[in-house]
């Protein structure tokens, strides 16, 4: 597909060159068909080979990104490549029917074929009772106009009385019935497809318009190699004071201290230092008992003898009465 795109671009450029040659040949009048032909040509890509880093690739076809060499086509694959090229095995039986994935997402369809035996069978009283449709409650009133058309509002459509139908027309009623007119300066929307007038079709462009319509010309090829030799005069030249001043790198501010590293060496004085009593006291960890020992109470579920022999007061007896609902 990329080769076809390149060939089409080349053909378009050849046609453009022909038309440009005819335009600059000195003829007084340019045929209209040549002008229409130049305007109908597609816009060529202005990308050059030093700005595009990959070959042109058009998606939507089966062509490979890079052309396959003849050696790769004639090469004999190894056992590992043949093993990786094997398709995934289909462990499903071809004759196996899976109805749970036939109608929906993993669920069987609620519609199935009814057998002839089920159609001819006589149903019992229980099936007749279950087959009844849901009936409206006894308090249901069907004549509720406020909820018949919308959510609690009456409908704006009502019956017109005979007197209103036979009533005479008034000037005020006629003025109210007149539809709203558009503004005098109103302009309707322009159609999507505009009609080209004959004057535009037969119009001949001026030389200035032709000059503005010409694409920007670009030279082919890089103008300078990325690596070039420096002349001896430049190497032996002495820079000025301004150039030396501009060539100085940016210095750090006075008093600047770099970031301390994450790992640093311990000084010999810190290694030989003796901690004071206060430091040893602060460095001693606090030993706390575990929650299992703190919350452990072996007598938590035993009732004492005094509680067994105690008599409840009148208030406790009143609070112990259950609530009657």
PDB file of C-alpha atoms in Angstrom:
ATOM      1  CA  UNK A   1       0.000   0.000   0.000  1.00  0.00           C
ATOM      2  CA  UNK A   2       2.907   2.334   0.689  1.00  0.00           C
ATOM      3  CA  UNK A   3       4.340   1.686  -2.773  1.00  0.00           C
ATOM      4  CA  UNK A   4       1.000   2.495  -4.317  1.00  0.00           C
ATOM      5  CA  UNK A   5       0.851   5.744  -2.318  1.00  0.00           C
ATOM      6  CA  UNK A   6       4.343   6.738  -3.493  1.00  0.00           C
ATOM      7  CA  UNK A   7       3.471   5.978  -7.119  1.00  0.00           C
ATOM      8  CA  UNK A   8       0.264   8.022  -6.881  1.00  0.00           C
ATOM      9  CA  UNK A   9       2.202  10.962  -5.427  1.00  0.00           C
ATOM     10  CA  UNK A  10       4.763  10.706  -8.225  1.00  0.00           C
ATOM     11  CA  UNK A  11       2.013  10.651 -10.858  1.00  0.00           C
ATOM     12  CA  UNK A  12       0.370  13.674  -9.272  1.00  0.00           C
ATOM     13  CA  UNK A  13       3.657  15.567  -9.290  1.00  0.00           C
ATOM     14  CA  UNK A  14       4.216  14.659 -12.953  1.00  0.00           C
ATOM     15  CA  UNK A  15       0.750  15.949 -13.829  1.00  0.00           C
ATOM     16  CA  UNK A  16       1.398  19.140 -11.865  1.00  0.00           C
ATOM     17  CA  UNK A  17       4.664  19.633 -13.727  1.00  0.00           C
ATOM     18  CA  UNK A  18       2.894  19.234 -17.059  1.00  0.00           C
ATOM     19  CA  UNK A  19       0.221  21.741 -16.125  1.00  0.00           C
ATOM     20  CA  UNK A  20       2.831  24.209 -14.832  1.00  0.00           C
ATOM     21  CA  UNK A  21       4.753  23.864 -18.074  1.00  0.00           C
ATOM     22  CA  UNK A  22       1.612  24.600 -20.068  1.00  0.00           C
ATOM     23  CA  UNK A  23       0.852  27.607 -17.867  1.00  0.00           C
ATOM     24  CA  UNK A  24       4.361  29.045 -18.293  1.00  0.00           C
ATOM     25  CA  UNK A  25       4.682  28.211 -22.004  1.00  0.00           C
ATOM     26  CA  UNK A  26       3.592  31.723 -22.974  1.00  0.00           C
ATOM     27  CA  UNK A  27       0.046  30.978 -24.087  1.00  0.00           C
ATOM     28  CA  UNK A  28      -2.261  33.921 -23.622  1.00  0.00           C
ATOM     29  CA  UNK A  29      -5.284  31.936 -22.485  1.00  0.00           C
ATOM     30  CA  UNK A  30      -5.103  28.889 -20.218  1.00  0.00           C
ATOM     31  CA  UNK A  31      -7.739  26.244 -20.912  1.00  0.00           C
ATOM     32  CA  UNK A  32     -10.297  25.907 -18.192  1.00  0.00           C
ATOM     33  CA  UNK A  33      -9.936  22.128 -18.000  1.00  0.00           C
ATOM     34  CA  UNK A  34      -6.256  22.446 -17.023  1.00  0.00           C
ATOM     35  CA  UNK A  35      -7.176  24.775 -14.181  1.00  0.00           C
ATOM     36  CA  UNK A  36      -9.917  22.434 -12.957  1.00  0.00           C
ATOM     37  CA  UNK A  37      -7.519  19.511 -13.237  1.00  0.00           C
ATOM     38  CA  UNK A  38      -4.902  21.247 -11.079  1.00  0.00           C
ATOM     39  CA  UNK A  39      -7.486  22.072  -8.433  1.00  0.00           C
ATOM     40  CA  UNK A  40      -8.782  18.478  -8.441  1.00  0.00           C
ATOM     41  CA  UNK A  41      -5.370  16.947  -7.730  1.00  0.00           C
ATOM     42  CA  UNK A  42      -4.903  15.762  -4.120  1.00  0.00           C
ATOM     43  CA  UNK A  43      -2.620  17.637  -1.781  1.00  0.00           C
ATOM     44  CA  UNK A  44       0.843  16.103  -1.767  1.00  0.00           C
ATOM     45  CA  UNK A  45       2.701  15.350   1.431  1.00  0.00           C
ATOM     46  CA  UNK A  46       5.364  17.939   2.324  1.00  0.00           C
ATOM     47  CA  UNK A  47       7.244  15.526   4.585  1.00  0.00           C
ATOM     48  CA  UNK A  48      10.849  15.039   3.531  1.00  0.00           C
ATOM     49  CA  UNK A  49      13.092  12.077   4.093  1.00  0.00           C
ATOM     50  CA  UNK A  50      15.090  13.767   6.870  1.00  0.00           C
ATOM     51  CA  UNK A  51      11.940  14.515   8.907  1.00  0.00           C
ATOM     52  CA  UNK A  52      10.270  11.082   8.594  1.00  0.00           C
ATOM     53  CA  UNK A  53      12.045   8.373  10.565  1.00  0.00           C
ATOM     54  CA  UNK A  54      10.074   5.363   9.312  1.00  0.00           C
ATOM     55  CA  UNK A  55       8.728   4.185   5.961  1.00  0.00           C
ATOM     56  CA  UNK A  56       5.241   5.277   4.965  1.00  0.00           C
ATOM     57  CA  UNK A  57       2.658   2.779   6.209  1.00  0.00           C
ATOM     58  CA  UNK A  58      -1.041   2.879   5.390  1.00  0.00           C
ATOM     59  CA  UNK A  59      -3.283   0.857   7.659  1.00  0.00           C
ATOM     60  CA  UNK A  60      -6.178  -1.254   6.457  1.00  0.00           C
ATOM     61  CA  UNK A  61      -4.275  -3.807   4.376  1.00  0.00           C
ATOM     62  CA  UNK A  62      -2.362  -7.025   4.951  1.00  0.00           C
ATOM     63  CA  UNK A  63       1.067  -5.703   3.950  1.00  0.00           C
ATOM     64  CA  UNK A  64       3.922  -6.043   6.391  1.00  0.00           C
ATOM     65  CA  UNK A  65       5.623  -3.029   7.902  1.00  0.00           C
ATOM     66  CA  UNK A  66       9.041  -4.069   6.688  1.00  0.00           C
ATOM     67  CA  UNK A  67       9.552  -6.053   3.452  1.00  0.00           C
ATOM     68  CA  UNK A  68      10.470  -9.693   4.036  1.00  0.00           C
ATOM     69  CA  UNK A  69      13.749 -10.714   2.491  1.00  0.00           C
ATOM     70  CA  UNK A  70      14.054 -13.696   0.159  1.00  0.00           C
ATOM     71  CA  UNK A  71      16.429 -15.405   2.579  1.00  0.00           C
ATOM     72  CA  UNK A  72      13.788 -15.231   5.332  1.00  0.00           C
ATOM     73  CA  UNK A  73      11.154 -16.675   2.986  1.00  0.00           C
ATOM     74  CA  UNK A  74      13.404 -19.610   2.005  1.00  0.00           C
ATOM     75  CA  UNK A  75      14.803 -20.243   5.501  1.00  0.00           C
ATOM     76  CA  UNK A  76      14.045 -23.528   7.281  1.00  0.00           C
ATOM     77  CA  UNK A  77      12.436 -22.942  10.702  1.00  0.00           C
ATOM     78  CA  UNK A  78      13.825 -24.614  13.794  1.00  0.00           C
ATOM     79  CA  UNK A  79      11.902 -27.040  15.976  1.00  0.00           C
ATOM     80  CA  UNK A  80      11.213 -24.296  18.522  1.00  0.00           C
ATOM     81  CA  UNK A  81       9.770 -21.972  15.857  1.00  0.00           C
ATOM     82  CA  UNK A  82       7.549 -24.780  14.522  1.00  0.00           C
ATOM     83  CA  UNK A  83       6.376 -25.512  18.064  1.00  0.00           C
ATOM     84  CA  UNK A  84       5.513 -21.826  18.679  1.00  0.00           C
ATOM     85  CA  UNK A  85       3.713 -21.589  15.329  1.00  0.00           C
ATOM     86  CA  UNK A  86       1.254 -24.346  16.232  1.00  0.00           C
ATOM     87  CA  UNK A  87      -2.289 -22.970  16.799  1.00  0.00           C
ATOM     88  CA  UNK A  88      -3.990 -23.318  20.134  1.00  0.00           C
ATOM     89  CA  UNK A  89      -5.697 -26.680  20.501  1.00  0.00           C
ATOM     90  CA  UNK A  90      -9.500 -26.692  20.512  1.00  0.00           C
ATOM     91  CA  UNK A  91     -10.559 -28.875  23.440  1.00  0.00           C
ATOM     92  CA  UNK A  92     -14.245 -28.340  22.761  1.00  0.00           C
ATOM     93  CA  UNK A  93     -16.249 -31.151  21.250  1.00  0.00           C
ATOM     94  CA  UNK A  94     -17.799 -30.089  17.942  1.00  0.00           C
ATOM     95  CA  UNK A  95     -21.004 -31.987  18.676  1.00  0.00           C
ATOM     96  CA  UNK A  96     -21.374 -30.485  22.160  1.00  0.00           C
ATOM     97  CA  UNK A  97     -24.271 -28.036  22.440  1.00  0.00           C
ATOM     98  CA  UNK A  98     -23.872 -25.154  24.884  1.00  0.00           C
ATOM     99  CA  UNK A  99     -27.291 -23.506  25.353  1.00  0.00           C
ATOM    100  CA  UNK A 100     -26.098 -21.242  28.197  1.00  0.00           C
ATOM    101  CA  UNK A 101     -24.049 -19.182  25.725  1.00  0.00           C
ATOM    102  CA  UNK A 102     -26.497 -19.338  22.839  1.00  0.00           C
ATOM    103  CA  UNK A 103     -28.862 -16.540  23.876  1.00  0.00           C
ATOM    104  CA  UNK A 104     -27.185 -14.384  26.509  1.00  0.00           C
ATOM    105  CA  UNK A 105     -24.241 -13.960  28.852  1.00  0.00           C
ATOM    106  CA  UNK A 106     -24.002 -17.419  30.435  1.00  0.00           C
ATOM    107  CA  UNK A 107     -27.724 -17.880  31.127  1.00  0.00           C
ATOM    108  CA  UNK A 108     -30.145 -20.153  29.378  1.00  0.00           C
ATOM    109  CA  UNK A 109     -33.054 -18.710  27.471  1.00  0.00           C
ATOM    110  CA  UNK A 110     -36.409 -18.529  29.196  1.00  0.00           C
ATOM    111  CA  UNK A 111     -38.153 -19.616  25.979  1.00  0.00           C
ATOM    112  CA  UNK A 112     -37.986 -23.275  25.089  1.00  0.00           C
ATOM    113  CA  UNK A 113     -39.993 -25.700  23.049  1.00  0.00           C
ATOM    114  CA  UNK A 114     -42.987 -27.269  24.771  1.00  0.00           C
ATOM    115  CA  UNK A 115     -43.420 -30.974  24.210  1.00  0.00           C
ATOM    116  CA  UNK A 116     -46.654 -32.445  22.837  1.00  0.00           C
ATOM    117  CA  UNK A 117     -47.185 -34.376  26.061  1.00  0.00           C
ATOM    118  CA  UNK A 118     -47.149 -31.136  28.058  1.00  0.00           C
ATOM    119  CA  UNK A 119     -49.598 -29.527  25.631  1.00  0.00           C
ATOM    120  CA  UNK A 120     -52.109 -32.413  25.941  1.00  0.00           C
ATOM    121  CA  UNK A 121     -51.740 -32.864  29.703  1.00  0.00           C
ATOM    122  CA  UNK A 122     -54.599 -31.838  32.013  1.00  0.00           C
ATOM    123  CA  UNK A 123     -53.592 -29.288  34.643  1.00  0.00           C
ATOM    124  CA  UNK A 124     -54.628 -29.569  38.273  1.00  0.00           C
ATOM    125  CA  UNK A 125     -56.160 -26.929  40.540  1.00  0.00           C
ATOM    126  CA  UNK A 126     -52.793 -25.710  41.776  1.00  0.00           C
ATOM    127  CA  UNK A 127     -51.549 -24.952  38.246  1.00  0.00           C
ATOM    128  CA  UNK A 128     -54.789 -23.141  37.415  1.00  0.00           C
ATOM    129  CA  UNK A 129     -54.375 -21.015  40.525  1.00  0.00           C
ATOM    130  CA  UNK A 130     -50.753 -20.136  39.652  1.00  0.00           C
ATOM    131  CA  UNK A 131     -51.715 -19.337  36.057  1.00  0.00           C
ATOM    132  CA  UNK A 132     -54.074 -16.537  37.090  1.00  0.00           C
ATOM    133  CA  UNK A 133     -52.981 -13.044  36.229  1.00  0.00           C
ATOM    134  CA  UNK A 134     -52.438 -10.443  38.878  1.00  0.00           C
ATOM    135  CA  UNK A 135     -55.695  -8.629  39.615  1.00  0.00           C
ATOM    136  CA  UNK A 136     -56.097  -5.057  40.808  1.00  0.00           C
ATOM    137  CA  UNK A 137     -56.811  -4.465  44.514  1.00  0.00           C
ATOM    138  CA  UNK A 138     -60.333  -3.792  45.712  1.00  0.00           C
ATOM    139  CA  UNK A 139     -59.511  -0.140  46.550  1.00  0.00           C
ATOM    140  CA  UNK A 140     -58.354   0.583  42.995  1.00  0.00           C
ATOM    141  CA  UNK A 141     -60.299   3.299  41.165  1.00  0.00           C
ATOM    142  CA  UNK A 142     -59.657   3.451  37.432  1.00  0.00           C
ATOM    143  CA  UNK A 143     -61.296   6.902  36.937  1.00  0.00           C
ATOM    144  CA  UNK A 144     -58.407   9.029  38.220  1.00  0.00           C
ATOM    145  CA  UNK A 145     -57.809  11.657  35.568  1.00  0.00           C
ATOM    146  CA  UNK A 146     -55.063  13.451  37.473  1.00  0.00           C
ATOM    147  CA  UNK A 147     -52.815  10.422  37.073  1.00  0.00           C
ATOM    148  CA  UNK A 148     -54.051   9.168  33.738  1.00  0.00           C
ATOM    149  CA  UNK A 149     -51.862  11.250  31.429  1.00  0.00           C
ATOM    150  CA  UNK A 150     -48.834  12.362  33.433  1.00  0.00           C
ATOM    151  CA  UNK A 151     -47.359  12.617  36.922  1.00  0.00           C
ATOM    152  CA  UNK A 152     -50.219  14.220  38.858  1.00  0.00           C
ATOM    153  CA  UNK A 153     -51.167  16.906  36.314  1.00  0.00           C
ATOM    154  CA  UNK A 154     -54.161  17.232  34.060  1.00  0.00           C
ATOM    155  CA  UNK A 155     -53.739  16.917  30.344  1.00  0.00           C
ATOM    156  CA  UNK A 156     -53.619  20.116  28.307  1.00  0.00           C
ATOM    157  CA  UNK A 157     -55.971  18.560  25.745  1.00  0.00           C
ATOM    158  CA  UNK A 158     -59.654  18.884  26.588  1.00  0.00           C
ATOM    159  CA  UNK A 159     -62.980  18.666  24.797  1.00  0.00           C
ATOM    160  CA  UNK A 160     -64.190  21.825  23.084  1.00  0.00           C
ATOM    161  CA  UNK A 161     -67.771  22.742  23.855  1.00  0.00           C
ATOM    162  CA  UNK A 162     -70.398  23.294  21.149  1.00  0.00           C
ATOM    163  CA  UNK A 163     -70.809  26.956  22.170  1.00  0.00           C
ATOM    164  CA  UNK A 164     -67.111  27.584  21.595  1.00  0.00           C
ATOM    165  CA  UNK A 165     -67.311  25.936  18.210  1.00  0.00           C
ATOM    166  CA  UNK A 166     -70.256  28.146  17.125  1.00  0.00           C
ATOM    167  CA  UNK A 167     -68.840  31.375  18.608  1.00  0.00           C
ATOM    168  CA  UNK A 168     -68.043  34.223  16.226  1.00  0.00           C
ATOM    169  CA  UNK A 169     -64.515  35.366  15.515  1.00  0.00           C
ATOM    170  CA  UNK A 170     -63.179  38.507  17.237  1.00  0.00           C
ATOM    171  CA  UNK A 171     -60.307  40.759  16.146  1.00  0.00           C
ATOM    172  CA  UNK A 172     -58.475  40.023  19.389  1.00  0.00           C
ATOM    173  CA  UNK A 173     -58.787  36.275  18.857  1.00  0.00           C
ATOM    174  CA  UNK A 174     -57.540  36.645  15.280  1.00  0.00           C
ATOM    175  CA  UNK A 175     -54.504  38.686  16.433  1.00  0.00           C
ATOM    176  CA  UNK A 176     -53.659  36.097  19.077  1.00  0.00           C
ATOM    177  CA  UNK A 177     -54.051  33.272  16.581  1.00  0.00           C
ATOM    178  CA  UNK A 178     -51.623  34.879  14.129  1.00  0.00           C
ATOM    179  CA  UNK A 179     -48.286  33.014  14.215  1.00  0.00           C
ATOM    180  CA  UNK A 180     -45.123  34.832  15.170  1.00  0.00           C
ATOM    181  CA  UNK A 181     -43.370  36.226  12.118  1.00  0.00           C
ATOM    182  CA  UNK A 182     -39.656  36.255  11.491  1.00  0.00           C
ATOM    183  CA  UNK A 183     -37.483  39.326  11.911  1.00  0.00           C
ATOM    184  CA  UNK A 184     -37.074  41.428   8.774  1.00  0.00           C
ATOM    185  CA  UNK A 185     -33.285  40.969   8.881  1.00  0.00           C
ATOM    186  CA  UNK A 186     -33.475  37.214   9.482  1.00  0.00           C
ATOM    187  CA  UNK A 187     -31.417  35.085   7.134  1.00  0.00           C
ATOM    188  CA  UNK A 188     -32.080  31.338   6.957  1.00  0.00           C
ATOM    189  CA  UNK A 189     -29.322  28.801   7.386  1.00  0.00           C
ATOM    190  CA  UNK A 190     -27.086  28.289   4.430  1.00  0.00           C
ATOM    191  CA  UNK A 191     -27.480  24.860   2.780  1.00  0.00           C
ATOM    192  CA  UNK A 192     -24.727  22.329   3.261  1.00  0.00           C
ATOM    193  CA  UNK A 193     -24.121  22.011  -0.470  1.00  0.00           C
ATOM    194  CA  UNK A 194     -23.659  25.460  -1.959  1.00  0.00           C
ATOM    195  CA  UNK A 195     -24.492  26.079  -5.597  1.00  0.00           C
ATOM    196  CA  UNK A 196     -21.611  27.481  -7.613  1.00  0.00           C
ATOM    197  CA  UNK A 197     -22.725  30.259  -9.923  1.00  0.00           C
ATOM    198  CA  UNK A 198     -21.769  30.327 -13.591  1.00  0.00           C
ATOM    199  CA  UNK A 199     -19.599  33.409 -13.108  1.00  0.00           C
ATOM    200  CA  UNK A 200     -17.337  31.564 -10.684  1.00  0.00           C
ATOM    201  CA  UNK A 201     -17.152  28.547 -12.975  1.00  0.00           C
ATOM    202  CA  UNK A 202     -15.924  30.640 -15.933  1.00  0.00           C
ATOM    203  CA  UNK A 203     -13.721  32.940 -13.829  1.00  0.00           C
ATOM    204  CA  UNK A 204     -10.066  33.139 -14.809  1.00  0.00           C
ATOM    205  CA  UNK A 205      -7.638  33.593 -11.927  1.00  0.00           C
ATOM    206  CA  UNK A 206      -5.261  36.555 -11.950  1.00  0.00           C
ATOM    207  CA  UNK A 207      -1.461  36.096 -11.904  1.00  0.00           C
ATOM    208  CA  UNK A 208      -1.398  37.235  -8.265  1.00  0.00           C
ATOM    209  CA  UNK A 209      -3.854  34.505  -7.218  1.00  0.00           C
ATOM    210  CA  UNK A 210      -1.853  31.958  -9.214  1.00  0.00           C
ATOM    211  CA  UNK A 211       1.296  33.059  -7.396  1.00  0.00           C
ATOM    212  CA  UNK A 212      -0.394  32.785  -3.996  1.00  0.00           C
ATOM    213  CA  UNK A 213      -1.853  29.374  -4.882  1.00  0.00           C
ATOM    214  CA  UNK A 214       1.535  27.928  -5.835  1.00  0.00           C
ATOM    215  CA  UNK A 215       2.936  25.566  -3.158  1.00  0.00           C
ATOM    216  CA  UNK A 216       6.047  26.453  -1.270  1.00  0.00           C
ATOM    217  CA  UNK A 217       9.123  25.163  -3.010  1.00  0.00           C
ATOM    218  CA  UNK A 218      11.642  23.131  -1.048  1.00  0.00           C
ATOM    219  CA  UNK A 219      15.035  21.939  -2.172  1.00  0.00           C
ATOM    220  CA  UNK A 220      15.755  18.226  -2.200  1.00  0.00           C
ATOM    221  CA  UNK A 221      18.347  16.771   0.084  1.00  0.00           C
ATOM    222  CA  UNK A 222      20.066  18.056   3.238  1.00  0.00           C
ATOM    223  CA  UNK A 223      21.944  21.298   2.884  1.00  0.00           C
ATOM    224  CA  UNK A 224      24.830  20.385   5.192  1.00  0.00           C
ATOM    225  CA  UNK A 225      26.189  17.155   6.588  1.00  0.00           C
ATOM    226  CA  UNK A 226      25.729  16.603  10.320  1.00  0.00           C
ATOM    227  CA  UNK A 227      29.533  16.372  10.664  1.00  0.00           C
ATOM    228  CA  UNK A 228      31.722  19.022   9.021  1.00  0.00           C
ATOM    229  CA  UNK A 229      35.313  20.126   9.296  1.00  0.00           C
ATOM    230  CA  UNK A 230      36.232  23.240  11.192  1.00  0.00           C
ATOM    231  CA  UNK A 231      38.542  25.581   9.253  1.00  0.00           C
ATOM    232  CA  UNK A 232      41.996  26.412  10.628  1.00  0.00           C
ATOM    233  CA  UNK A 233      41.171  30.129  10.918  1.00  0.00           C
ATOM    234  CA  UNK A 234      38.352  29.324  13.291  1.00  0.00           C
ATOM    235  CA  UNK A 235      40.523  27.016  15.375  1.00  0.00           C
ATOM    236  CA  UNK A 236      43.266  29.638  15.691  1.00  0.00           C
ATOM    237  CA  UNK A 237      40.945  32.568  16.386  1.00  0.00           C
ATOM    238  CA  UNK A 238      41.136  34.202  19.839  1.00  0.00           C
ATOM    239  CA  UNK A 239      37.799  34.924  21.563  1.00  0.00           C
ATOM    240  CA  UNK A 240      36.917  38.378  22.790  1.00  0.00           C
ATOM    241  CA  UNK A 241      36.307  39.343  26.408  1.00  0.00           C
ATOM    242  CA  UNK A 242      32.515  39.246  25.847  1.00  0.00           C
ATOM    243  CA  UNK A 243      32.676  35.728  24.422  1.00  0.00           C
ATOM    244  CA  UNK A 244      34.748  34.538  27.393  1.00  0.00           C
ATOM    245  CA  UNK A 245      32.246  36.105  29.764  1.00  0.00           C
ATOM    246  CA  UNK A 246      29.328  34.385  28.027  1.00  0.00           C
ATOM    247  CA  UNK A 247      31.203  31.061  27.991  1.00  0.00           C
ATOM    248  CA  UNK A 248      31.468  30.953  31.769  1.00  0.00           C
ATOM    249  CA  UNK A 249      29.208  28.409  33.398  1.00  0.00           C
ATOM    250  CA  UNK A 250      26.682  29.385  35.998  1.00  0.00           C
ATOM    251  CA  UNK A 251      28.200  29.333  39.472  1.00  0.00           C
ATOM    252  CA  UNK A 252      26.578  28.340  42.725  1.00  0.00           C
ATOM    253  CA  UNK A 253      25.426  30.850  45.289  1.00  0.00           C
ATOM    254  CA  UNK A 254      27.732  31.640  48.192  1.00  0.00           C
ATOM    255  CA  UNK A 255      26.958  29.472  51.191  1.00  0.00           C
ATOM    256  CA  UNK A 256      25.478  26.692  49.090  1.00  0.00           C
ATOM    257  CA  UNK A 257      25.724  23.238  50.653  1.00  0.00           C
ATOM    258  CA  UNK A 258      25.025  20.156  48.573  1.00  0.00           C
ATOM    259  CA  UNK A 259      22.533  17.539  49.682  1.00  0.00           C
ATOM    260  CA  UNK A 260      23.814  15.096  52.242  1.00  0.00           C
ATOM    261  CA  UNK A 261      24.115  11.562  50.975  1.00  0.00           C
ATOM    262  CA  UNK A 262      21.851   8.810  52.223  1.00  0.00           C
ATOM    263  CA  UNK A 263      24.885   6.794  53.372  1.00  0.00           C
ATOM    264  CA  UNK A 264      27.772   8.453  55.197  1.00  0.00           C
ATOM    265  CA  UNK A 265      30.690   7.269  57.240  1.00  0.00           C
ATOM    266  CA  UNK A 266      30.551   7.274  61.010  1.00  0.00           C
ATOM    267  CA  UNK A 267      33.389   9.204  62.591  1.00  0.00           C
ATOM    268  CA  UNK A 268      35.860   7.513  64.877  1.00  0.00           C
ATOM    269  CA  UNK A 269      34.869   9.887  67.688  1.00  0.00           C
ATOM    270  CA  UNK A 270      31.235   8.740  67.456  1.00  0.00           C
ATOM    271  CA  UNK A 271      32.369   5.104  67.494  1.00  0.00           C
ATOM    272  CA  UNK A 272      34.448   5.598  70.681  1.00  0.00           C
ATOM    273  CA  UNK A 273      31.910   7.809  72.520  1.00  0.00           C
ATOM    274  CA  UNK A 274      30.459   6.576  75.832  1.00  0.00           C
ATOM    275  CA  UNK A 275      26.754   7.153  76.391  1.00  0.00           C
ATOM    276  CA  UNK A 276      25.670   8.910  79.594  1.00  0.00           C
ATOM    277  CA  UNK A 277      23.204   7.495  82.113  1.00  0.00           C
ATOM    278  CA  UNK A 278      20.449   9.682  80.725  1.00  0.00           C
ATOM    279  CA  UNK A 279      21.057   8.374  77.203  1.00  0.00           C
ATOM    280  CA  UNK A 280      20.937   4.803  78.439  1.00  0.00           C
ATOM    281  CA  UNK A 281      17.735   5.554  80.314  1.00  0.00           C
ATOM    282  CA  UNK A 282      16.102   7.060  77.227  1.00  0.00           C
ATOM    283  CA  UNK A 283      17.301   4.229  74.996  1.00  0.00           C
ATOM    284  CA  UNK A 284      15.772   1.576  77.235  1.00  0.00           C
ATOM    285  CA  UNK A 285      12.586   0.318  75.493  1.00  0.00           C
ATOM    286  CA  UNK A 286       9.267   0.375  77.324  1.00  0.00           C
ATOM    287  CA  UNK A 287       8.121  -3.171  77.994  1.00  0.00           C
ATOM    288  CA  UNK A 288       4.348  -3.501  77.923  1.00  0.00           C
ATOM    289  CA  UNK A 289       2.262  -6.531  78.556  1.00  0.00           C
ATOM    290  CA  UNK A 290       0.411  -8.023  75.631  1.00  0.00           C
ATOM    291  CA  UNK A 291      -3.338  -7.505  75.247  1.00  0.00           C
ATOM    292  CA  UNK A 292      -3.923 -11.194  75.813  1.00  0.00           C
ATOM    293  CA  UNK A 293      -2.515 -10.893  79.332  1.00  0.00           C
ATOM    294  CA  UNK A 294      -4.056  -7.470  80.036  1.00  0.00           C
ATOM    295  CA  UNK A 295      -7.606  -8.435  79.051  1.00  0.00           C
ATOM    296  CA  UNK A 296      -7.386 -11.966  80.392  1.00  0.00           C
ATOM    297  CA  UNK A 297      -9.693 -12.491  83.361  1.00  0.00           C
ATOM    298  CA  UNK A 298     -10.240 -16.132  84.395  1.00  0.00           C
ATOM    299  CA  UNK A 299     -13.256 -15.166  86.599  1.00  0.00           C
ATOM    300  CA  UNK A 300     -15.069 -13.219  83.875  1.00  0.00           C
ATOM    301  CA  UNK A 301     -17.804 -15.845  83.393  1.00  0.00           C
ATOM    302  CA  UNK A 302     -18.202 -16.954  87.012  1.00  0.00           C
ATOM    303  CA  UNK A 303     -20.862 -15.523  89.324  1.00  0.00           C
ATOM    304  CA  UNK A 304     -19.672 -14.839  92.817  1.00  0.00           C
ATOM    305  CA  UNK A 305     -21.411 -16.277  95.869  1.00  0.00           C
ATOM    306  CA  UNK A 306     -22.411 -12.818  97.124  1.00  0.00           C
ATOM    307  CA  UNK A 307     -24.118 -12.076  93.807  1.00  0.00           C
ATOM    308  CA  UNK A 308     -26.024 -15.344  94.056  1.00  0.00           C
ATOM    309  CA  UNK A 309     -27.309 -14.508  97.579  1.00  0.00           C
ATOM    310  CA  UNK A 310     -28.035 -10.820  96.909  1.00  0.00           C
ATOM    311  CA  UNK A 311     -31.636  -9.537  96.731  1.00  0.00           C
ATOM    312  CA  UNK A 312     -32.625  -7.158  93.977  1.00  0.00           C
ATOM    313  CA  UNK A 313     -34.080  -3.783  94.947  1.00  0.00           C
ATOM    314  CA  UNK A 314     -37.494  -2.568  93.840  1.00  0.00           C
ATOM    315  CA  UNK A 315     -35.913  -0.324  91.183  1.00  0.00           C
ATOM    316  CA  UNK A 316     -33.888  -3.181  89.683  1.00  0.00           C
ATOM    317  CA  UNK A 317     -37.013  -5.355  89.638  1.00  0.00           C
ATOM    318  CA  UNK A 318     -38.899  -2.575  87.869  1.00  0.00           C
ATOM    319  CA  UNK A 319     -36.159  -2.174  85.265  1.00  0.00           C
ATOM    320  CA  UNK A 320     -35.988  -5.948  84.740  1.00  0.00           C
ATOM    321  CA  UNK A 321     -39.602  -6.116  83.611  1.00  0.00           C
ATOM    322  CA  UNK A 322     -39.944  -6.708  79.830  1.00  0.00           C
ATOM    323  CA  UNK A 323     -41.501  -4.031  77.648  1.00  0.00           C
ATOM    324  CA  UNK A 324     -45.036  -4.962  76.690  1.00  0.00           C
ATOM    325  CA  UNK A 325     -45.758  -4.083  73.036  1.00  0.00           C
TER     326      UNK A 325
END
